[in-house]
Every structure is written in structure tokens, then in C-alpha cells.
Amino acid sequence: MKKIWLSSLAIFCGITAFSQQKKADLLIKSVRIIDIKTGKITAHQAIAVRNDSIIQIMDNQQAKQYKATQTVDASGKYAMPGLWDMHMHFGGGDTLSEENKNFLPLYLANGITTIRDCSADISQDVLQWRDEVNKGQLQGPTIFTSGPKLEGYKSVWLNDLEIGTSAELQQAFDSLQKLKVDFVKITENTIKPEIYLEALHEARKRGMRISGHVPYVLTMKQVVDAGLCSVEHLTYAWKSGVKDDAALSRAIASGEIKGAAINQYILQNFDTAAAMKTYRYMAEKGTYLTPTLTLGQVMAYFDQDNHANDPYLQYIGKGLQRTYLWRIKRIAADDSAAIARRKMIYETSSSILPLLQKAGVKLMAGTDAGYLNSFDFPGIGLHQELALMVKFGLTPLQALQASVINSPAYLHQTNYGAIAAGKKADILLLDANPVADIHNTQKINALVVKGKLLDRAALDQLLQEVREKTALTK
């Protein structure tokens, strides 16, 4: 009788313990977690996920308290937050909408869980995709978008908001707020300098983040003081590193220096001490910068590789490939002197990256990929961008921080940036350590996006589906 009673008690205790197990939708066990803030790696860890969030990080022994719908053995794998591409573009017109939509699975297949669209000429489509992804109705990375960019009259960009007066500026901001854009994008093709500065002030007044190009007739200090939140493209910081940025800006405004002479002036007058003073000021004011090295590299060395046989073209629609011709035709006529000059400008301007990092400027990883920007590919492009950031002087850890820590911080998204309880369950599982070698970001084993696991087979299937759709485009 005693044995029966003890046996019954053991069964009862077992049932009670089982019933008291915590529930999770996904449990990743035996994984090495990378702290991207410090570079520290902790082995033999488990990650519990419920819905779209991480609910607990623990060791394997503690993981027994969980009953999960899906359990993954990640022995030998590395876990880090999903990657962010903080500068890309949808566009090319309504007829290319479906080709643009194919970017979404390409990003996921390459471990990228968040993208920032820095102005689209198909904004209504992008805003719809953003909302559908957020609601779980469309599979894709989280999208943050500026909607149409701010510009002056008769700019080169399609479907932008052209403004030339204060009244038009107010109307443009009203329309952007009505669209519920995530930030504002401003460029400098034809916009008046005074309207540009007024737009920066207005964005801050309305509590909106604003990113943009920097008119060469204005100094970096002017735009930072006016409220520019992030500088898009490294060359604007390069220009601001000359001995007297104000004098150069005045000379450009008067027409005294123009065209190719501007870059020649910067080459001859760049001063590290002056540059560091400007960059420290940017850091002090909280101004971010997205270098976008990838497109520059493609264009600078186009004579050595015209990318006509890039394997990745099988994922890019024919209509989007035709948008590449605009840039290709512009450099096709370059003679040997022009080719040498563009290489020198690219290498020299890119070499300032460590100065910005040293000064404390928050760098973000972005590619400029999408339509128009020739052979700058959505998805794989971010891995190339990270590798270039390392080539030009950042450590692999700093490059990773630019993608997964600085990017969400810029947008005030506090639920990202680490593998930790309370953070979004956007998790990249890698076969090798990217802190040791940045190229290991491409060794993707699986991806968790919004709490849903996509294993290697599922990621390959996404690529296959895009390849099949692309083959049908004309």
C-alpha cells in the first residue's frame, strides 16, 4: 500500500510540475548569444519566445520549465538581433510595384528583419505593405518609410513633394503627417537653401525625425543647428571636413567653384583637425550618419566589373534592372582620367569613416539599394555594406552596432537592439561568429521574424519564389 501511495504521489507531482510549466511559442536551446553592445558571447543559452517578443533568456537547465510549441536545437549556432538596412528605396513607378514587393522576401532571406525606405515614388503601396506587415497580413521585414521626399520645383525625382514657399512647406508636412510617415526625407536637387533650413526647423517643431542630403551651399553646422537628424551618404561629411566649410559653401553658392572642381577642392583642403571638430559637433548634437558605401564602390570600379553577370540579378525584375541604365549611361563616357578620379574620390571619402566613429557620431548601416541605384541589391547588399564598413576602418562589432543598435535608436525603437527579455523576437541564427569575421553574417542558419521561425529550407524557398516571379517579368 505504501509503495502504491508513493508511486501515486510521484505521478501526481510529475503531473503538477508539467501543468506548472511556462508556455512558449518557440524555444531556441543550446545557442551562443552575442551581446552586440559589448561583443561578449554567452554559450549554452536558451531563448523563449511568445507571440512576437522574447520573454526570457536562460541557461539550458532553466529551459526545462518551458513547454514550447516549437523547440529548436541551436547547438554550435550564434544568435544576434536581426539586421537592419537603414537606407533603401522602393520605386520606379506603379508598373513596377510587384517587382518592388519582391524585395520583402529578399530581405528576409538575407537575415534582414527591418528596413528604412528613404523615400519612394510608390508611397501608397509601401505604406500599405508597412501596415500589412505590422498586422501580420504580409510576410516581410518591418518597414519604416518617409513617404515622398521634400524637394524644390522641377527636381529630378519622381512623385516628390515640391516646395518653394512657406505655405507649400506647411502643406507638405500636413500631407506627410496625414500619411503617418515614420520620418521625413529631404534632398537638395532644386530646393532653395532657406526653404531647406525652414523644413528642418518645421520637422523638429512637429516632433518628426528628418533625414537628408546636405546642400553644398550650406555648412554642416548650419544644417545640424537647424535640426537635421541624420545625414544620408558619407560624401556630405567629407565635404564638411575641409579647413573652412563656410568659405567653400559660399564659393559654391556664388558659382566660383562648381562641378568637378568641388571634389578637387575637398581633396586638396580636407583637414583632419577641422573634420574632427565638425564631427564632434555632430555627435554632440545627436546627428546620425548613414555612409552608404555600396553604390559608390559599384560605380567607382565599374570599369573592372560591370556586373552584367551578377548571379543576384536573377532576383531583380527586368523593369527594375532598366532603371539602372540612368547611372550606367552617366559613367559610360568616362575616360581614363575620369575613372581614376572617381576611384580616388571614393577611396578618399570612404577613409573618413573611422574619424566619424572616433568622434562619436552614431553611424547606421544602409545600402541605398533598390530601384535606380545600379547593382546595389536589396538583401545581399547589406552584407556587402557591412564588409565595406570594416574594410574602411570599423571593427566587425562596430559595423554590427551600426546596423542593429544605432538604427533602432535613431527611430526611438526601444524594443530592438539586443537578444533580451522584452525585446522583439527578430533573431538571426548564424553558423559562425560575425564578431570574429564580418563575412559570417552571410552564414545564415535560420531567422526568427516577429516570433516566427524561418529555417534554412524556408529561406531558400523564399529565394526560389522570387527567382520564379522574376523570370516572368518583362
Tab-separated table of C-alpha atoms in Angstrom:
chain	number	residue	atom	x	y	z
A	1	MET	CA	0.000	0.000	0.000
A	2	LYS	CA	2.852	2.335	0.906
A	3	LYS	CA	4.557	1.687	-2.461
A	4	ILE	CA	1.300	2.394	-4.284
A	5	TRP	CA	0.877	5.617	-2.315
A	6	LEU	CA	4.440	6.756	-3.082
A	7	SER	CA	4.004	5.887	-6.741
A	8	SER	CA	0.769	7.838	-6.903
A	9	LEU	CA	2.433	10.791	-5.194
A	10	ALA	CA	5.282	10.747	-7.734
A	11	ILE	CA	2.822	10.671	-10.610
A	12	PHE	CA	0.828	13.490	-9.019
A	13	CYS	CA	3.942	15.600	-8.512
A	14	GLY	CA	5.011	14.957	-12.088
A	15	ILE	CA	1.627	15.994	-13.426
A	16	THR	CA	1.650	19.089	-11.219
A	17	ALA	CA	5.142	20.051	-12.377
A	18	PHE	CA	4.115	19.516	-16.007
A	19	SER	CA	0.987	21.625	-15.542
A	20	GLN	CA	3.082	24.389	-13.978
A	21	GLN	CA	5.430	24.609	-16.969
A	22	LYS	CA	5.531	28.007	-18.633
A	23	LYS	CA	4.254	28.188	-22.183
A	24	ALA	CA	6.210	29.494	-25.141
A	25	ASP	CA	5.578	29.514	-28.859
A	26	LEU	CA	9.261	28.961	-29.660
A	27	LEU	CA	12.195	27.765	-27.600
A	28	ILE	CA	15.725	28.031	-29.012
A	29	LYS	CA	18.130	25.900	-26.981
A	30	SER	CA	21.909	25.472	-26.702
A	31	VAL	CA	22.687	28.694	-28.562
A	32	ARG	CA	25.547	31.160	-28.197
A	33	ILE	CA	24.113	34.643	-27.690
A	34	ILE	CA	26.104	37.630	-28.927
A	35	ASP	CA	25.785	40.874	-26.973
A	36	ILE	CA	26.267	43.326	-29.835
A	37	LYS	CA	26.842	46.183	-27.395
A	38	THR	CA	29.920	44.579	-25.833
A	39	GLY	CA	30.872	41.712	-28.134
A	40	LYS	CA	30.527	39.227	-25.270
A	41	ILE	CA	29.313	35.760	-26.250
A	42	THR	CA	27.449	33.568	-23.758
A	43	ALA	CA	27.152	29.863	-24.589
A	44	HIS	CA	24.614	27.185	-23.607
A	45	GLN	CA	21.724	29.648	-23.574
A	46	ALA	CA	18.035	29.288	-24.345
A	47	ILE	CA	15.661	31.886	-25.780
A	48	ALA	CA	11.935	31.666	-25.040
A	49	VAL	CA	9.580	33.463	-27.439
A	50	ARG	CA	5.882	34.176	-27.116
A	51	ASN	CA	3.978	35.947	-29.882
A	52	ASP	CA	6.446	38.471	-31.353
A	53	SER	CA	8.604	39.018	-28.269
A	54	ILE	CA	11.396	37.395	-26.290
A	55	ILE	CA	10.054	36.515	-22.847
A	56	GLN	CA	13.151	35.029	-21.197
A	57	ILE	CA	16.840	34.308	-21.688
A	58	MET	CA	18.173	31.464	-19.534
A	59	ASP	CA	20.617	28.590	-19.466
A	60	ASN	CA	19.642	25.211	-20.851
A	61	GLN	CA	18.837	23.778	-17.435
A	62	GLN	CA	16.313	26.521	-16.728
A	63	ALA	CA	14.727	25.966	-20.129
A	64	LYS	CA	13.105	22.796	-18.777
A	65	GLN	CA	10.495	24.994	-17.136
A	66	TYR	CA	9.085	25.774	-20.569
A	67	LYS	CA	6.670	23.826	-22.713
A	68	ALA	CA	7.064	25.192	-26.240
A	69	THR	CA	5.005	24.683	-29.371
A	70	GLN	CA	8.272	24.556	-31.315
A	71	THR	CA	11.741	23.778	-29.998
A	72	VAL	CA	14.964	24.308	-31.921
A	73	ASP	CA	18.337	22.812	-31.064
A	74	ALA	CA	20.808	25.556	-31.985
A	75	SER	CA	23.961	23.809	-30.832
A	76	GLY	CA	27.015	25.489	-32.311
A	77	LYS	CA	24.968	28.434	-33.627
A	78	TYR	CA	25.240	32.138	-32.803
A	79	ALA	CA	22.228	34.327	-32.082
A	80	MET	CA	22.117	38.071	-32.666
A	81	PRO	CA	19.350	40.580	-33.423
A	82	GLY	CA	18.028	40.596	-36.973
A	83	LEU	CA	19.854	43.019	-39.256
A	84	TRP	CA	18.572	46.475	-40.241
A	85	ASP	CA	19.087	48.185	-43.619
A	86	MET	CA	18.662	51.867	-42.782
A	87	HIS	CA	18.722	53.290	-46.288
A	88	MET	CA	16.938	51.663	-49.206
A	89	HIS	CA	14.433	52.748	-51.836
A	90	PHE	CA	11.258	51.379	-53.322
A	91	GLY	CA	10.273	52.973	-56.607
A	92	GLY	CA	10.275	53.101	-60.364
A	93	GLY	CA	6.577	53.830	-60.779
A	94	ASP	CA	3.314	51.967	-60.292
A	95	THR	CA	4.027	49.473	-63.070
A	96	LEU	CA	6.960	48.132	-61.019
A	97	SER	CA	5.023	47.716	-57.798
A	98	GLU	CA	5.097	43.911	-57.829
A	99	GLU	CA	8.806	43.856	-58.654
A	100	ASN	CA	9.380	46.123	-55.658
A	101	LYS	CA	7.254	43.886	-53.454
A	102	ASN	CA	9.704	41.065	-54.197
A	103	PHE	CA	12.260	42.958	-52.120
A	104	LEU	CA	10.435	41.857	-48.971
A	105	PRO	CA	11.284	38.136	-49.159
A	106	LEU	CA	14.796	39.002	-50.380
A	107	TYR	CA	15.443	40.923	-47.188
A	108	LEU	CA	14.180	38.093	-45.004
A	109	ALA	CA	16.199	35.504	-46.926
A	110	ASN	CA	19.291	37.556	-46.118
A	111	GLY	CA	18.617	37.892	-42.400
A	112	ILE	CA	17.298	41.456	-42.522
A	113	THR	CA	14.248	41.976	-40.343
A	114	THR	CA	13.871	45.772	-40.607
A	115	ILE	CA	14.289	48.253	-43.460
A	116	ARG	CA	14.035	52.030	-43.740
A	117	ASP	CA	12.649	53.283	-47.036
A	118	CYS	CA	14.251	56.687	-47.617
A	119	SER	CA	11.529	57.938	-49.954
A	120	ALA	CA	9.567	56.047	-52.528
A	121	ASP	CA	7.731	57.167	-55.622
A	122	ILE	CA	5.191	54.391	-54.895
A	123	SER	CA	4.463	55.564	-51.375
A	124	GLN	CA	0.869	54.376	-51.202
A	125	ASP	CA	1.982	50.812	-51.926
A	126	VAL	CA	4.822	50.988	-49.406
A	127	LEU	CA	2.582	52.394	-46.687
A	128	GLN	CA	0.116	49.581	-47.334
A	129	TRP	CA	2.896	46.961	-47.140
A	130	ARG	CA	4.153	48.532	-43.920
A	131	ASP	CA	0.747	48.276	-42.298
A	132	GLU	CA	0.090	44.754	-43.582
A	133	VAL	CA	3.448	43.532	-42.256
A	134	ASN	CA	2.716	45.133	-38.887
A	135	LYS	CA	-0.671	43.395	-38.744
A	136	GLY	CA	0.779	40.025	-39.748
A	137	GLN	CA	-1.097	40.021	-43.059
A	138	LEU	CA	2.058	40.149	-45.203
A	139	GLN	CA	5.351	38.358	-44.703
A	140	GLY	CA	8.271	40.709	-44.772
A	141	PRO	CA	10.640	42.857	-42.738
A	142	THR	CA	9.320	45.684	-40.591
A	143	ILE	CA	9.172	48.801	-42.774
A	144	PHE	CA	9.813	52.375	-41.702
A	145	THR	CA	9.136	54.826	-44.506
A	146	SER	CA	9.404	58.539	-45.209
A	147	GLY	CA	6.784	58.524	-47.920
A	148	PRO	CA	7.537	61.053	-50.701
A	149	LYS	CA	10.608	63.219	-50.162
A	150	LEU	CA	10.708	67.001	-49.882
A	151	GLU	CA	12.303	68.812	-52.827
A	152	GLY	CA	12.236	72.021	-54.847
A	153	TYR	CA	10.461	72.756	-58.101
A	154	LYS	CA	11.161	70.544	-61.130
A	155	SER	CA	13.506	68.181	-59.301
A	156	VAL	CA	14.858	65.038	-60.935
A	157	TRP	CA	12.906	62.776	-58.573
A	158	LEU	CA	9.519	61.266	-59.338
A	159	ASN	CA	6.467	61.868	-57.142
A	160	ASP	CA	8.258	64.018	-54.574
A	161	LEU	CA	6.650	66.948	-52.735
A	162	GLU	CA	7.938	70.056	-54.485
A	163	ILE	CA	8.005	73.128	-52.279
A	164	GLY	CA	9.136	76.694	-52.876
A	165	THR	CA	7.222	78.701	-50.293
A	166	SER	CA	6.485	78.523	-46.571
A	167	ALA	CA	2.830	77.818	-47.300
A	168	GLU	CA	3.725	74.882	-49.562
A	169	LEU	CA	6.104	73.616	-46.908
A	170	GLN	CA	3.308	73.576	-44.335
A	171	GLN	CA	1.009	71.773	-46.769
A	172	ALA	CA	3.707	69.185	-47.453
A	173	PHE	CA	4.208	68.468	-43.764
A	174	ASP	CA	0.446	68.248	-43.236
A	175	SER	CA	0.215	65.663	-46.009
A	176	LEU	CA	3.110	63.625	-44.582
A	177	GLN	CA	1.545	63.583	-41.138
A	178	LYS	CA	-1.755	62.534	-42.668
A	179	LEU	CA	0.059	59.604	-44.309
A	180	LYS	CA	1.538	58.748	-40.892
A	181	VAL	CA	5.073	58.501	-42.219
A	182	ASP	CA	7.780	57.319	-39.832
A	183	PHE	CA	10.219	60.144	-40.622
A	184	VAL	CA	10.800	62.855	-43.236
A	185	LYS	CA	13.305	62.716	-46.101
A	186	ILE	CA	14.666	65.877	-47.726
A	187	THR	CA	17.075	66.206	-50.664
A	188	GLU	CA	18.889	69.078	-52.313
A	189	ASN	CA	18.383	68.827	-56.077
A	190	THR	CA	16.425	72.070	-56.613
A	191	ILE	CA	15.199	73.140	-53.177
A	192	LYS	CA	16.029	76.670	-52.037
A	193	PRO	CA	18.522	76.705	-49.152
A	194	GLU	CA	16.265	78.880	-46.999
A	195	ILE	CA	13.307	76.540	-47.564
A	196	TYR	CA	15.542	73.556	-46.770
A	197	LEU	CA	16.514	75.068	-43.410
A	198	GLU	CA	12.907	76.025	-42.703
A	199	ALA	CA	11.881	72.418	-43.347
A	200	LEU	CA	14.406	71.195	-40.787
A	201	HIS	CA	13.034	73.586	-38.184
A	202	GLU	CA	9.463	72.603	-39.012
A	203	ALA	CA	10.192	68.892	-38.674
A	204	ARG	CA	11.620	69.425	-35.196
A	205	LYS	CA	8.691	71.691	-34.290
A	206	ARG	CA	6.278	68.902	-35.219
A	207	GLY	CA	8.316	66.240	-33.407
A	208	MET	CA	9.271	64.458	-36.631
A	209	ARG	CA	12.656	62.887	-37.407
A	210	ILE	CA	14.183	64.244	-40.615
A	211	SER	CA	16.955	62.692	-42.722
A	212	GLY	CA	18.529	64.057	-45.823
A	213	HIS	CA	21.180	65.123	-48.227
A	214	VAL	CA	23.046	68.328	-47.381
A	215	PRO	CA	23.053	71.209	-49.894
A	216	TYR	CA	26.664	72.084	-50.681
A	217	VAL	CA	25.786	75.776	-50.323
A	218	LEU	CA	25.144	75.159	-46.611
A	219	THR	CA	27.611	74.095	-43.937
A	220	MET	CA	27.245	71.027	-41.770
A	221	LYS	CA	26.920	73.281	-38.720
A	222	GLN	CA	24.013	75.145	-40.316
A	223	VAL	CA	22.005	72.004	-41.020
A	224	VAL	CA	22.832	70.399	-37.679
A	225	ASP	CA	21.777	73.534	-35.817
A	226	ALA	CA	18.575	73.698	-37.883
A	227	GLY	CA	17.661	70.169	-36.852
A	228	LEU	CA	18.822	67.594	-39.418
A	229	CYS	CA	18.613	64.284	-37.563
A	230	SER	CA	20.678	62.151	-39.911
A	231	VAL	CA	22.972	62.794	-42.840
A	232	GLU	CA	22.481	60.377	-45.711
A	233	HIS	CA	25.700	59.473	-47.565
A	234	LEU	CA	29.292	59.888	-46.449
A	235	THR	CA	30.371	62.450	-49.032
A	236	TYR	CA	28.496	65.251	-47.252
A	237	ALA	CA	30.623	64.642	-44.145
A	238	TRP	CA	33.709	64.554	-46.363
A	239	LYS	CA	32.891	68.000	-47.737
A	240	SER	CA	32.347	69.358	-44.232
A	241	GLY	CA	35.872	68.278	-43.239
A	242	VAL	CA	37.687	70.966	-45.232
A	243	LYS	CA	39.647	73.687	-43.442
A	244	ASP	CA	36.845	76.232	-43.935
A	245	ASP	CA	33.488	74.680	-44.751
A	246	ALA	CA	31.774	78.093	-44.717
A	247	ALA	CA	34.168	79.533	-47.297
A	248	LEU	CA	33.674	76.546	-49.587
A	249	SER	CA	29.890	76.800	-49.237
A	250	ARG	CA	29.995	80.492	-50.184
A	251	ALA	CA	32.202	79.765	-53.187
A	252	ILE	CA	29.792	77.084	-54.381
A	253	ALA	CA	26.793	79.370	-53.845
A	254	SER	CA	28.427	82.137	-55.906
A	255	GLY	CA	29.418	79.758	-58.691
A	256	GLU	CA	33.095	80.390	-58.094
A	257	ILE	CA	33.641	76.665	-57.561
A	258	LYS	CA	31.412	74.146	-59.327
A	259	GLY	CA	31.257	70.728	-60.917
A	260	ALA	CA	34.336	68.525	-60.678
A	261	ALA	CA	36.267	71.408	-59.118
A	262	ILE	CA	34.329	70.908	-55.865
A	263	ASN	CA	35.715	67.444	-55.258
A	264	GLN	CA	39.183	68.612	-56.281
A	265	TYR	CA	38.942	71.394	-53.710
A	266	ILE	CA	37.911	68.919	-50.998
A	267	LEU	CA	40.794	66.590	-51.915
A	268	GLN	CA	43.264	69.458	-51.555
A	269	ASN	CA	41.764	71.105	-48.471
A	270	PHE	CA	40.472	68.296	-46.279
A	271	ASP	CA	41.898	68.773	-42.813
A	272	THR	CA	41.690	66.104	-40.131
A	273	ALA	CA	41.668	68.579	-37.249
A	274	ALA	CA	38.872	70.640	-38.837
A	275	ALA	CA	36.974	67.482	-39.695
A	276	MET	CA	37.167	66.131	-36.157
A	277	LYS	CA	35.888	69.437	-34.794
A	278	THR	CA	32.855	69.227	-37.092
A	279	TYR	CA	32.259	65.542	-36.417
A	280	ARG	CA	32.432	66.033	-32.655
A	281	TYR	CA	29.867	68.782	-33.025
A	282	MET	CA	27.608	66.412	-34.962
A	283	ALA	CA	28.000	63.835	-32.199
A	284	GLU	CA	27.284	66.417	-29.502
A	285	LYS	CA	24.051	67.427	-31.255
A	286	GLY	CA	22.989	63.814	-31.781
A	287	THR	CA	23.252	63.842	-35.575
A	288	TYR	CA	23.459	60.352	-37.094
A	289	LEU	CA	25.058	59.411	-40.414
A	290	THR	CA	24.419	56.603	-42.907
A	291	PRO	CA	27.554	56.146	-45.092
A	292	THR	CA	26.022	54.044	-47.933
A	293	LEU	CA	29.348	52.789	-49.275
A	294	THR	CA	28.000	50.065	-51.554
A	295	LEU	CA	26.737	52.071	-54.528
A	296	GLY	CA	29.869	54.199	-54.570
A	297	GLN	CA	32.026	51.092	-54.734
A	298	VAL	CA	29.992	49.678	-57.623
A	299	MET	CA	30.186	52.900	-59.616
A	300	ALA	CA	33.853	53.674	-58.825
A	301	TYR	CA	35.048	50.296	-60.071
A	302	PHE	CA	32.533	49.785	-62.882
A	303	ASP	CA	35.360	49.592	-65.410
A	304	GLN	CA	36.635	46.460	-63.646
A	305	ASP	CA	33.250	44.833	-63.103
A	306	ASN	CA	30.140	45.946	-64.994
A	307	HIS	CA	28.029	43.439	-63.010
A	308	ALA	CA	26.241	42.244	-66.146
A	309	ASN	CA	26.652	38.652	-64.974
A	310	ASP	CA	25.894	39.104	-61.283
A	311	PRO	CA	24.085	35.965	-60.075
A	312	TYR	CA	21.831	38.113	-57.885
A	313	LEU	CA	20.202	39.625	-60.987
A	314	GLN	CA	18.001	36.531	-61.095
A	315	TYR	CA	16.098	38.086	-58.169
A	316	ILE	CA	15.735	41.592	-59.662
A	317	GLY	CA	12.852	42.248	-62.051
A	318	LYS	CA	13.587	43.322	-65.602
A	319	GLY	CA	11.773	46.630	-65.118
A	320	LEU	CA	13.896	47.471	-62.106
A	321	GLN	CA	17.028	46.498	-63.990
A	322	ARG	CA	16.097	49.033	-66.659
A	323	THR	CA	16.128	51.774	-64.009
A	324	TYR	CA	19.837	51.032	-63.585
A	325	LEU	CA	20.592	52.430	-67.039
A	326	TRP	CA	20.387	56.047	-65.868
A	327	ARG	CA	23.551	55.733	-63.793
A	328	ILE	CA	25.280	53.343	-66.166
A	329	LYS	CA	24.962	55.763	-69.083
A	330	ARG	CA	26.348	58.592	-66.958
A	331	ILE	CA	29.629	56.798	-66.308
A	332	ALA	CA	29.931	55.006	-69.648
A	333	ALA	CA	31.543	58.050	-71.267
A	334	ASP	CA	34.212	58.465	-68.597
A	335	ASP	CA	37.751	58.485	-69.945
A	336	SER	CA	40.737	57.028	-68.091
A	337	ALA	CA	41.317	60.266	-66.163
A	338	ALA	CA	37.693	60.389	-65.016
A	339	ILE	CA	37.809	56.724	-63.983
A	340	ALA	CA	40.954	57.302	-61.932
A	341	ARG	CA	39.382	60.387	-60.362
A	342	ARG	CA	36.181	58.642	-59.306
A	343	LYS	CA	38.201	55.833	-57.692
A	344	MET	CA	40.348	58.338	-55.808
A	345	ILE	CA	37.281	60.253	-54.595
A	346	TYR	CA	35.567	57.065	-53.448
A	347	GLU	CA	38.579	55.721	-51.586
A	348	THR	CA	39.477	59.073	-50.035
A	349	SER	CA	35.957	59.981	-48.933
A	350	SER	CA	35.343	56.492	-47.537
A	351	SER	CA	38.535	56.689	-45.487
A	352	ILE	CA	36.964	59.241	-43.127
A	353	LEU	CA	34.700	56.578	-41.620
A	354	PRO	CA	36.989	55.894	-38.619
A	355	LEU	CA	37.155	59.647	-37.908
A	356	LEU	CA	33.386	59.808	-37.560
A	357	GLN	CA	33.396	56.732	-35.339
A	358	LYS	CA	36.173	58.187	-33.185
A	359	ALA	CA	34.321	61.496	-32.888
A	360	GLY	CA	31.280	59.682	-31.550
A	361	VAL	CA	28.924	60.137	-34.494
A	362	LYS	CA	26.321	57.370	-34.468
A	363	LEU	CA	26.721	55.523	-37.757
A	364	MET	CA	23.919	53.498	-39.307
A	365	ALA	CA	24.267	50.690	-41.836
A	366	GLY	CA	22.349	51.353	-45.026
A	367	THR	CA	22.854	50.350	-48.631
A	368	ASP	CA	20.927	52.771	-50.895
A	369	ALA	CA	19.662	49.570	-52.531
A	370	GLY	CA	16.517	49.297	-54.583
A	371	TYR	CA	15.422	50.845	-57.817
A	372	LEU	CA	17.612	53.224	-59.839
A	373	ASN	CA	20.834	52.518	-57.928
A	374	SER	CA	22.639	50.167	-60.280
A	375	PHE	CA	23.578	46.715	-58.972
A	376	ASP	CA	23.047	47.824	-55.368
A	377	PHE	CA	20.928	44.873	-54.348
A	378	PRO	CA	18.209	44.584	-51.691
A	379	GLY	CA	19.196	41.887	-49.210
A	380	ILE	CA	22.717	40.790	-50.055
A	381	GLY	CA	23.702	44.453	-50.331
A	382	LEU	CA	23.648	44.940	-46.567
A	383	HIS	CA	26.237	42.203	-46.073
A	384	GLN	CA	28.394	43.953	-48.659
A	385	GLU	CA	27.872	47.257	-46.863
A	386	LEU	CA	28.939	45.804	-43.517
A	387	ALA	CA	32.051	44.333	-45.134
A	388	LEU	CA	32.926	47.705	-46.674
A	389	MET	CA	32.487	49.439	-43.326
A	390	VAL	CA	35.058	47.039	-41.918
A	391	LYS	CA	37.342	47.460	-44.924
A	392	PHE	CA	37.410	51.211	-44.342
A	393	GLY	CA	38.310	51.001	-40.686
A	394	LEU	CA	35.499	49.886	-38.413
A	395	THR	CA	35.719	46.719	-36.363
A	396	PRO	CA	33.173	43.991	-37.149
A	397	LEU	CA	31.474	44.782	-33.837
A	398	GLN	CA	31.183	48.483	-34.691
A	399	ALA	CA	29.682	47.619	-38.080
A	400	LEU	CA	27.144	45.318	-36.410
A	401	GLN	CA	26.300	48.030	-33.890
A	402	ALA	CA	25.651	50.419	-36.783
A	403	SER	CA	23.018	48.016	-38.074
A	404	VAL	CA	21.250	46.596	-35.029
A	405	ILE	CA	21.833	49.108	-32.205
A	406	ASN	CA	22.190	52.573	-33.726
A	407	SER	CA	19.450	52.029	-36.306
A	408	PRO	CA	16.573	51.368	-33.882
A	409	ALA	CA	17.954	54.046	-31.534
A	410	TYR	CA	17.661	56.630	-34.315
A	411	LEU	CA	13.964	55.847	-34.683
A	412	HIS	CA	13.437	55.659	-30.896
A	413	GLN	CA	12.530	51.992	-31.177
A	414	THR	CA	13.486	50.701	-27.740
A	415	ASN	CA	12.192	47.144	-28.245
A	416	TYR	CA	15.100	46.212	-30.503
A	417	GLY	CA	18.885	46.075	-30.317
A	418	ALA	CA	19.578	43.017	-28.170
A	419	ILE	CA	18.664	39.406	-27.501
A	420	ALA	CA	16.972	40.074	-24.174
A	421	ALA	CA	13.637	39.676	-22.412
A	422	GLY	CA	11.149	42.289	-23.583
A	423	LYS	CA	12.814	42.808	-26.960
A	424	LYS	CA	11.182	41.925	-30.261
A	425	ALA	CA	11.784	38.367	-31.390
A	426	ASP	CA	13.690	39.260	-34.552
A	427	ILE	CA	16.603	36.863	-34.215
A	428	LEU	CA	19.323	35.892	-36.666
A	429	LEU	CA	20.919	32.457	-36.176
A	430	LEU	CA	24.354	32.137	-37.746
A	431	ASP	CA	26.684	29.192	-38.288
A	432	ALA	CA	29.757	31.286	-37.439
A	433	ASN	CA	30.708	34.282	-35.311
A	434	PRO	CA	30.302	37.644	-37.129
A	435	VAL	CA	32.313	39.483	-34.448
A	436	ALA	CA	35.356	37.452	-35.491
A	437	ASP	CA	34.710	37.894	-39.233
A	438	ILE	CA	32.048	40.243	-40.596
A	439	HIS	CA	31.537	37.971	-43.613
A	440	ASN	CA	29.962	35.440	-41.249
A	441	THR	CA	26.726	37.466	-41.335
A	442	GLN	CA	26.111	35.634	-44.603
A	443	LYS	CA	26.307	32.191	-42.967
A	444	ILE	CA	22.630	32.187	-42.101
A	445	ASN	CA	21.194	29.084	-40.468
A	446	ALA	CA	17.727	30.438	-39.656
A	447	LEU	CA	15.799	33.628	-38.974
A	448	VAL	CA	13.113	34.431	-36.445
A	449	VAL	CA	10.963	37.340	-37.607
A	450	LYS	CA	8.177	38.620	-35.369
A	451	GLY	CA	8.464	35.377	-33.393
A	452	LYS	CA	8.078	33.088	-36.419
A	453	LEU	CA	10.914	30.713	-37.300
A	454	LEU	CA	12.154	30.501	-40.872
A	455	ASP	CA	14.715	27.716	-41.118
A	456	ARG	CA	17.270	27.417	-43.920
A	457	ALA	CA	14.840	25.495	-46.123
A	458	ALA	CA	12.167	28.164	-45.673
A	459	LEU	CA	14.654	30.933	-46.502
A	460	ASP	CA	15.768	29.069	-49.606
A	461	GLN	CA	12.131	28.691	-50.594
A	462	LEU	CA	11.690	32.476	-50.386
A	463	LEU	CA	14.593	32.900	-52.784
A	464	GLN	CA	13.181	30.286	-55.126
A	465	GLU	CA	9.788	32.017	-55.224
A	466	VAL	CA	11.354	35.379	-56.044
A	467	ARG	CA	13.509	33.764	-58.720
A	468	GLU	CA	10.418	32.239	-60.352
A	469	LYS	CA	8.493	35.526	-60.247
A	470	THR	CA	11.448	37.436	-61.665
A	471	ALA	CA	11.754	35.033	-64.575
A	472	LEU	CA	8.232	36.070	-65.631
A	473	THR	CA	8.914	39.823	-65.670
A	474	LYS	CA	9.398	41.665	-68.929
